[in-house]
């Protein structure tokens, strides 16, 4: 009987937790939902020897999808990768169509891939492609999902997995065919950054995203 009561308690507690999280998500107004992922998101180890930051730009699309393009910075004792500058040419754009027209020509000219390109019909989860600059592969599938939408304490889950395409292998001590997919974390919780000066003492300068241009047409 006691086991049944304990199981019942955990089920009810879990349901209440899910409802609480859902309530946090739905408190955002539609405009807030669409722009939720835009900005900087971070992970830093306790001694800050490992820092992972992604930078996301919101771009609506005509079919109703919410789209984001992004780049990343990853510092650990062995890797230093910062490709934020690749995103610079697209930060003042207002729509995904506008971005893609310029981006396509940029790729034809031999310029770099955008590291993160994700989309979704609601703001709870965005899924798309990831380009790993360290390994020069675009076969990553990335998912960004809301953990908490509490204002000032927003968190998301960063999940990365191998997409269709080439697999990369590296010899390991335990398994000579150990698969090595990505040079960045696969699963990690990221916090939204509200203080962009947090890592300036490490030489990491994060300029704010430009304000969105008005798209209201003047009356003739």
PDB file of C-alpha atoms in Angstrom:
ATOM      1  CA  UNK A   1       0.000   0.000   0.000  1.00  0.00           C
ATOM      2  CA  UNK A   2       2.835   2.372   0.902  1.00  0.00           C
ATOM      3  CA  UNK A   3       4.552   1.711  -2.466  1.00  0.00           C
ATOM      4  CA  UNK A   4       1.312   2.489  -4.294  1.00  0.00           C
ATOM      5  CA  UNK A   5       0.948   5.768  -2.396  1.00  0.00           C
ATOM      6  CA  UNK A   6       4.544   6.723  -3.171  1.00  0.00           C
ATOM      7  CA  UNK A   7       4.120   5.909  -6.871  1.00  0.00           C
ATOM      8  CA  UNK A   8       0.884   7.913  -6.950  1.00  0.00           C
ATOM      9  CA  UNK A   9       2.653  10.847  -5.272  1.00  0.00           C
ATOM     10  CA  UNK A  10       5.503  10.854  -7.802  1.00  0.00           C
ATOM     11  CA  UNK A  11       3.091  10.702 -10.734  1.00  0.00           C
ATOM     12  CA  UNK A  12       1.022  13.605  -9.395  1.00  0.00           C
ATOM     13  CA  UNK A  13       4.177  15.572  -8.564  1.00  0.00           C
ATOM     14  CA  UNK A  14       5.500  14.991 -12.105  1.00  0.00           C
ATOM     15  CA  UNK A  15       2.241  16.107 -13.673  1.00  0.00           C
ATOM     16  CA  UNK A  16       2.198  19.243 -11.547  1.00  0.00           C
ATOM     17  CA  UNK A  17       5.771  19.946 -12.596  1.00  0.00           C
ATOM     18  CA  UNK A  18       4.860  19.601 -16.275  1.00  0.00           C
ATOM     19  CA  UNK A  19       1.844  21.861 -15.831  1.00  0.00           C
ATOM     20  CA  UNK A  20       4.028  24.433 -14.070  1.00  0.00           C
ATOM     21  CA  UNK A  21       6.524  24.410 -16.939  1.00  0.00           C
ATOM     22  CA  UNK A  22       3.720  24.626 -19.488  1.00  0.00           C
ATOM     23  CA  UNK A  23       2.309  27.607 -17.588  1.00  0.00           C
ATOM     24  CA  UNK A  24       5.694  29.301 -17.757  1.00  0.00           C
ATOM     25  CA  UNK A  25       5.792  28.777 -21.520  1.00  0.00           C
ATOM     26  CA  UNK A  26       2.273  29.993 -22.214  1.00  0.00           C
ATOM     27  CA  UNK A  27       2.707  33.159 -20.149  1.00  0.00           C
ATOM     28  CA  UNK A  28       4.607  34.667 -23.083  1.00  0.00           C
ATOM     29  CA  UNK A  29       2.617  36.688 -25.581  1.00  0.00           C
ATOM     30  CA  UNK A  30       2.844  35.622 -29.260  1.00  0.00           C
ATOM     31  CA  UNK A  31       5.485  38.243 -30.087  1.00  0.00           C
ATOM     32  CA  UNK A  32       7.500  37.139 -27.070  1.00  0.00           C
ATOM     33  CA  UNK A  33       7.206  33.519 -28.139  1.00  0.00           C
ATOM     34  CA  UNK A  34       8.433  34.220 -31.657  1.00  0.00           C
ATOM     35  CA  UNK A  35      11.463  36.115 -30.381  1.00  0.00           C
ATOM     36  CA  UNK A  36      12.178  33.860 -27.402  1.00  0.00           C
ATOM     37  CA  UNK A  37      15.327  32.216 -28.777  1.00  0.00           C
ATOM     38  CA  UNK A  38      16.890  35.387 -30.189  1.00  0.00           C
ATOM     39  CA  UNK A  39      20.021  36.570 -28.407  1.00  0.00           C
ATOM     40  CA  UNK A  40      22.962  34.901 -26.689  1.00  0.00           C
ATOM     41  CA  UNK A  41      22.813  31.622 -24.752  1.00  0.00           C
ATOM     42  CA  UNK A  42      25.668  30.304 -22.625  1.00  0.00           C
ATOM     43  CA  UNK A  43      27.172  27.393 -20.787  1.00  0.00           C
ATOM     44  CA  UNK A  44      30.265  27.851 -18.614  1.00  0.00           C
ATOM     45  CA  UNK A  45      31.990  25.356 -16.363  1.00  0.00           C
ATOM     46  CA  UNK A  46      32.471  26.357 -12.742  1.00  0.00           C
ATOM     47  CA  UNK A  47      36.075  27.463 -13.258  1.00  0.00           C
ATOM     48  CA  UNK A  48      35.201  28.872 -16.713  1.00  0.00           C
ATOM     49  CA  UNK A  49      37.841  26.828 -18.537  1.00  0.00           C
ATOM     50  CA  UNK A  50      35.023  25.651 -20.826  1.00  0.00           C
ATOM     51  CA  UNK A  51      32.667  28.204 -22.366  1.00  0.00           C
ATOM     52  CA  UNK A  52      30.021  27.517 -25.024  1.00  0.00           C
ATOM     53  CA  UNK A  53      27.902  30.392 -26.334  1.00  0.00           C
ATOM     54  CA  UNK A  54      25.448  30.442 -29.234  1.00  0.00           C
ATOM     55  CA  UNK A  55      24.137  33.578 -30.902  1.00  0.00           C
ATOM     56  CA  UNK A  56      20.713  33.426 -32.572  1.00  0.00           C
ATOM     57  CA  UNK A  57      18.924  35.819 -34.904  1.00  0.00           C
ATOM     58  CA  UNK A  58      15.133  35.536 -35.437  1.00  0.00           C
ATOM     59  CA  UNK A  59      13.863  35.600 -39.034  1.00  0.00           C
ATOM     60  CA  UNK A  60      10.144  35.049 -39.799  1.00  0.00           C
ATOM     61  CA  UNK A  61       9.150  33.255 -42.980  1.00  0.00           C
ATOM     62  CA  UNK A  62       6.029  33.633 -45.130  1.00  0.00           C
ATOM     63  CA  UNK A  63       4.731  30.110 -44.433  1.00  0.00           C
ATOM     64  CA  UNK A  64       4.375  30.890 -40.733  1.00  0.00           C
ATOM     65  CA  UNK A  65       7.493  29.124 -39.484  1.00  0.00           C
ATOM     66  CA  UNK A  66       9.703  30.771 -36.913  1.00  0.00           C
ATOM     67  CA  UNK A  67      13.279  30.581 -38.161  1.00  0.00           C
ATOM     68  CA  UNK A  68      16.585  31.332 -36.510  1.00  0.00           C
ATOM     69  CA  UNK A  69      20.087  31.538 -37.893  1.00  0.00           C
ATOM     70  CA  UNK A  70      23.047  31.419 -35.564  1.00  0.00           C
ATOM     71  CA  UNK A  71      26.711  30.985 -34.830  1.00  0.00           C
ATOM     72  CA  UNK A  72      28.731  29.773 -31.869  1.00  0.00           C
ATOM     73  CA  UNK A  73      31.794  30.266 -29.728  1.00  0.00           C
ATOM     74  CA  UNK A  74      33.455  27.321 -27.973  1.00  0.00           C
ATOM     75  CA  UNK A  75      36.497  27.560 -25.752  1.00  0.00           C
ATOM     76  CA  UNK A  76      37.936  24.645 -23.798  1.00  0.00           C
ATOM     77  CA  UNK A  77      41.522  23.743 -22.872  1.00  0.00           C
ATOM     78  CA  UNK A  78      42.115  22.323 -26.369  1.00  0.00           C
ATOM     79  CA  UNK A  79      39.635  24.070 -28.685  1.00  0.00           C
ATOM     80  CA  UNK A  80      39.143  27.737 -29.462  1.00  0.00           C
ATOM     81  CA  UNK A  81      36.408  28.319 -32.038  1.00  0.00           C
ATOM     82  CA  UNK A  82      34.647  31.640 -32.552  1.00  0.00           C
ATOM     83  CA  UNK A  83      32.621  32.140 -35.732  1.00  0.00           C
ATOM     84  CA  UNK A  84      30.292  34.918 -34.587  1.00  0.00           C
ATOM     85  CA  UNK A  85      31.571  37.165 -37.380  1.00  0.00           C
ATOM     86  CA  UNK A  86      30.050  34.840 -40.016  1.00  0.00           C
ATOM     87  CA  UNK A  87      26.605  36.010 -38.846  1.00  0.00           C
ATOM     88  CA  UNK A  88      27.412  39.717 -39.060  1.00  0.00           C
ATOM     89  CA  UNK A  89      26.236  40.292 -42.638  1.00  0.00           C
ATOM     90  CA  UNK A  90      22.749  38.977 -41.805  1.00  0.00           C
ATOM     91  CA  UNK A  91      21.984  40.610 -38.452  1.00  0.00           C
ATOM     92  CA  UNK A  92      20.058  43.564 -39.903  1.00  0.00           C
ATOM     93  CA  UNK A  93      17.759  41.380 -42.034  1.00  0.00           C
ATOM     94  CA  UNK A  94      14.071  41.047 -41.223  1.00  0.00           C
ATOM     95  CA  UNK A  95      12.922  37.902 -43.046  1.00  0.00           C
ATOM     96  CA  UNK A  96      14.240  34.449 -43.820  1.00  0.00           C
ATOM     97  CA  UNK A  97      13.614  35.005 -47.536  1.00  0.00           C
ATOM     98  CA  UNK A  98      15.796  38.107 -47.462  1.00  0.00           C
ATOM     99  CA  UNK A  99      18.526  36.192 -45.669  1.00  0.00           C
ATOM    100  CA  UNK A 100      18.428  33.201 -47.991  1.00  0.00           C
ATOM    101  CA  UNK A 101      18.723  35.320 -51.137  1.00  0.00           C
ATOM    102  CA  UNK A 102      21.941  36.906 -49.864  1.00  0.00           C
ATOM    103  CA  UNK A 103      23.218  33.697 -48.249  1.00  0.00           C
ATOM    104  CA  UNK A 104      22.826  31.671 -51.448  1.00  0.00           C
ATOM    105  CA  UNK A 105      24.964  34.160 -53.354  1.00  0.00           C
ATOM    106  CA  UNK A 106      27.483  34.108 -50.514  1.00  0.00           C
ATOM    107  CA  UNK A 107      27.787  30.327 -50.733  1.00  0.00           C
ATOM    108  CA  UNK A 108      28.222  30.508 -54.497  1.00  0.00           C
ATOM    109  CA  UNK A 109      31.099  32.906 -53.873  1.00  0.00           C
ATOM    110  CA  UNK A 110      32.738  30.300 -51.642  1.00  0.00           C
ATOM    111  CA  UNK A 111      32.030  31.919 -48.276  1.00  0.00           C
ATOM    112  CA  UNK A 112      31.414  30.076 -45.010  1.00  0.00           C
ATOM    113  CA  UNK A 113      28.285  28.167 -44.029  1.00  0.00           C
ATOM    114  CA  UNK A 114      25.976  29.477 -41.330  1.00  0.00           C
ATOM    115  CA  UNK A 115      26.582  27.298 -38.281  1.00  0.00           C
ATOM    116  CA  UNK A 116      22.978  27.087 -37.016  1.00  0.00           C
ATOM    117  CA  UNK A 117      19.785  27.144 -39.099  1.00  0.00           C
ATOM    118  CA  UNK A 118      16.674  26.032 -37.191  1.00  0.00           C
ATOM    119  CA  UNK A 119      12.917  26.496 -37.458  1.00  0.00           C
ATOM    120  CA  UNK A 120       9.627  25.436 -35.868  1.00  0.00           C
ATOM    121  CA  UNK A 121       5.888  26.122 -35.947  1.00  0.00           C
ATOM    122  CA  UNK A 122       5.787  27.013 -32.260  1.00  0.00           C
ATOM    123  CA  UNK A 123       8.337  28.421 -29.883  1.00  0.00           C
ATOM    124  CA  UNK A 124       8.664  25.303 -27.713  1.00  0.00           C
ATOM    125  CA  UNK A 125      11.157  23.595 -30.007  1.00  0.00           C
ATOM    126  CA  UNK A 126      13.322  24.480 -32.995  1.00  0.00           C
ATOM    127  CA  UNK A 127      15.044  21.879 -35.170  1.00  0.00           C
ATOM    128  CA  UNK A 128      17.475  22.191 -38.045  1.00  0.00           C
ATOM    129  CA  UNK A 129      21.053  21.884 -39.203  1.00  0.00           C
ATOM    130  CA  UNK A 130      24.411  22.498 -37.553  1.00  0.00           C
ATOM    131  CA  UNK A 131      27.731  23.157 -39.250  1.00  0.00           C
ATOM    132  CA  UNK A 132      30.810  22.207 -37.236  1.00  0.00           C
ATOM    133  CA  UNK A 133      33.679  24.521 -38.172  1.00  0.00           C
ATOM    134  CA  UNK A 134      36.318  22.466 -36.386  1.00  0.00           C
ATOM    135  CA  UNK A 135      35.480  19.294 -38.326  1.00  0.00           C
ATOM    136  CA  UNK A 136      34.185  21.066 -41.458  1.00  0.00           C
ATOM    137  CA  UNK A 137      30.971  19.061 -41.572  1.00  0.00           C
ATOM    138  CA  UNK A 138      27.370  20.192 -42.011  1.00  0.00           C
ATOM    139  CA  UNK A 139      25.798  16.837 -41.147  1.00  0.00           C
ATOM    140  CA  UNK A 140      24.687  17.835 -37.666  1.00  0.00           C
ATOM    141  CA  UNK A 141      21.050  17.928 -36.588  1.00  0.00           C
ATOM    142  CA  UNK A 142      20.425  20.363 -33.744  1.00  0.00           C
ATOM    143  CA  UNK A 143      17.328  20.722 -31.560  1.00  0.00           C
ATOM    144  CA  UNK A 144      16.665  23.683 -29.266  1.00  0.00           C
ATOM    145  CA  UNK A 145      13.833  23.155 -26.785  1.00  0.00           C
ATOM    146  CA  UNK A 146      12.491  25.356 -24.001  1.00  0.00           C
ATOM    147  CA  UNK A 147      13.314  24.261 -20.464  1.00  0.00           C
ATOM    148  CA  UNK A 148      12.147  27.414 -18.687  1.00  0.00           C
ATOM    149  CA  UNK A 149      10.651  30.623 -20.064  1.00  0.00           C
ATOM    150  CA  UNK A 150      10.766  32.428 -16.727  1.00  0.00           C
ATOM    151  CA  UNK A 151      11.734  36.018 -17.465  1.00  0.00           C
ATOM    152  CA  UNK A 152      15.315  36.713 -16.474  1.00  0.00           C
ATOM    153  CA  UNK A 153      16.072  33.015 -15.978  1.00  0.00           C
ATOM    154  CA  UNK A 154      15.361  31.514 -19.406  1.00  0.00           C
ATOM    155  CA  UNK A 155      16.968  28.168 -20.218  1.00  0.00           C
ATOM    156  CA  UNK A 156      16.930  25.877 -23.250  1.00  0.00           C
ATOM    157  CA  UNK A 157      18.201  22.386 -24.020  1.00  0.00           C
ATOM    158  CA  UNK A 158      20.840  22.130 -26.756  1.00  0.00           C
ATOM    159  CA  UNK A 159      20.723  18.652 -28.333  1.00  0.00           C
ATOM    160  CA  UNK A 160      23.004  17.677 -31.207  1.00  0.00           C
ATOM    161  CA  UNK A 161      23.044  14.416 -33.135  1.00  0.00           C
ATOM    162  CA  UNK A 162      24.414  13.017 -36.360  1.00  0.00           C
ATOM    163  CA  UNK A 163      22.227  13.781 -39.350  1.00  0.00           C
ATOM    164  CA  UNK A 164      22.253  12.066 -42.716  1.00  0.00           C
ATOM    165  CA  UNK A 165      25.633  12.211 -44.388  1.00  0.00           C
ATOM    166  CA  UNK A 166      29.256  11.485 -43.634  1.00  0.00           C
ATOM    167  CA  UNK A 167      30.316   9.884 -40.358  1.00  0.00           C
ATOM    168  CA  UNK A 168      33.613  10.845 -38.765  1.00  0.00           C
ATOM    169  CA  UNK A 169      35.699   8.303 -36.892  1.00  0.00           C
ATOM    170  CA  UNK A 170      38.665   8.711 -34.598  1.00  0.00           C
ATOM    171  CA  UNK A 171      40.773   6.081 -32.894  1.00  0.00           C
ATOM    172  CA  UNK A 172      40.046   5.801 -29.177  1.00  0.00           C
ATOM    173  CA  UNK A 173      41.776   4.001 -26.361  1.00  0.00           C
ATOM    174  CA  UNK A 174      38.840   1.664 -25.691  1.00  0.00           C
ATOM    175  CA  UNK A 175      37.332   1.395 -29.156  1.00  0.00           C
ATOM    176  CA  UNK A 176      39.442   1.979 -32.291  1.00  0.00           C
ATOM    177  CA  UNK A 177      36.239   2.777 -34.203  1.00  0.00           C
ATOM    178  CA  UNK A 178      34.878   5.235 -31.670  1.00  0.00           C
ATOM    179  CA  UNK A 179      32.659   7.689 -33.516  1.00  0.00           C
ATOM    180  CA  UNK A 180      33.570  11.343 -33.130  1.00  0.00           C
ATOM    181  CA  UNK A 181      30.708  13.441 -34.423  1.00  0.00           C
ATOM    182  CA  UNK A 182      31.171  16.978 -33.174  1.00  0.00           C
ATOM    183  CA  UNK A 183      33.726  19.242 -31.557  1.00  0.00           C
ATOM    184  CA  UNK A 184      31.078  20.982 -29.419  1.00  0.00           C
ATOM    185  CA  UNK A 185      28.804  19.625 -26.657  1.00  0.00           C
ATOM    186  CA  UNK A 186      26.028  17.251 -27.705  1.00  0.00           C
ATOM    187  CA  UNK A 187      23.569  17.704 -24.828  1.00  0.00           C
ATOM    188  CA  UNK A 188      23.684  20.702 -22.547  1.00  0.00           C
ATOM    189  CA  UNK A 189      21.402  23.247 -20.874  1.00  0.00           C
ATOM    190  CA  UNK A 190      22.036  26.843 -21.959  1.00  0.00           C
ATOM    191  CA  UNK A 191      21.104  29.988 -20.033  1.00  0.00           C
ATOM    192  CA  UNK A 192      20.043  33.174 -21.792  1.00  0.00           C
ATOM    193  CA  UNK A 193      22.590  35.950 -21.376  1.00  0.00           C
ATOM    194  CA  UNK A 194      21.342  39.293 -20.072  1.00  0.00           C
ATOM    195  CA  UNK A 195      24.781  40.609 -19.127  1.00  0.00           C
ATOM    196  CA  UNK A 196      26.851  40.577 -22.313  1.00  0.00           C
ATOM    197  CA  UNK A 197      29.956  41.771 -20.445  1.00  0.00           C
ATOM    198  CA  UNK A 198      30.163  38.592 -18.339  1.00  0.00           C
ATOM    199  CA  UNK A 199      33.152  37.136 -20.192  1.00  0.00           C
ATOM    200  CA  UNK A 200      34.956  40.315 -21.239  1.00  0.00           C
ATOM    201  CA  UNK A 201      37.739  39.564 -18.741  1.00  0.00           C
ATOM    202  CA  UNK A 202      38.434  36.483 -20.917  1.00  0.00           C
ATOM    203  CA  UNK A 203      38.550  38.591 -24.076  1.00  0.00           C
ATOM    204  CA  UNK A 204      35.039  37.559 -25.169  1.00  0.00           C
ATOM    205  CA  UNK A 205      33.204  40.676 -26.388  1.00  0.00           C
ATOM    206  CA  UNK A 206      29.533  40.173 -27.280  1.00  0.00           C
ATOM    207  CA  UNK A 207      27.947  43.122 -29.082  1.00  0.00           C
ATOM    208  CA  UNK A 208      24.141  43.371 -28.777  1.00  0.00           C
ATOM    209  CA  UNK A 209      22.056  42.395 -31.762  1.00  0.00           C
ATOM    210  CA  UNK A 210      20.885  45.384 -33.829  1.00  0.00           C
ATOM    211  CA  UNK A 211      17.327  46.550 -33.347  1.00  0.00           C
ATOM    212  CA  UNK A 212      14.822  45.188 -35.811  1.00  0.00           C
ATOM    213  CA  UNK A 213      14.038  47.477 -38.730  1.00  0.00           C
ATOM    214  CA  UNK A 214      10.468  48.659 -39.148  1.00  0.00           C
ATOM    215  CA  UNK A 215       8.695  46.870 -41.997  1.00  0.00           C
ATOM    216  CA  UNK A 216       5.641  49.133 -42.060  1.00  0.00           C
ATOM    217  CA  UNK A 217       5.129  50.488 -45.552  1.00  0.00           C
ATOM    218  CA  UNK A 218       4.408  54.186 -46.001  1.00  0.00           C
ATOM    219  CA  UNK A 219       0.970  55.029 -47.242  1.00  0.00           C
ATOM    220  CA  UNK A 220       0.920  56.200 -50.807  1.00  0.00           C
TER     221      UNK A 220
END
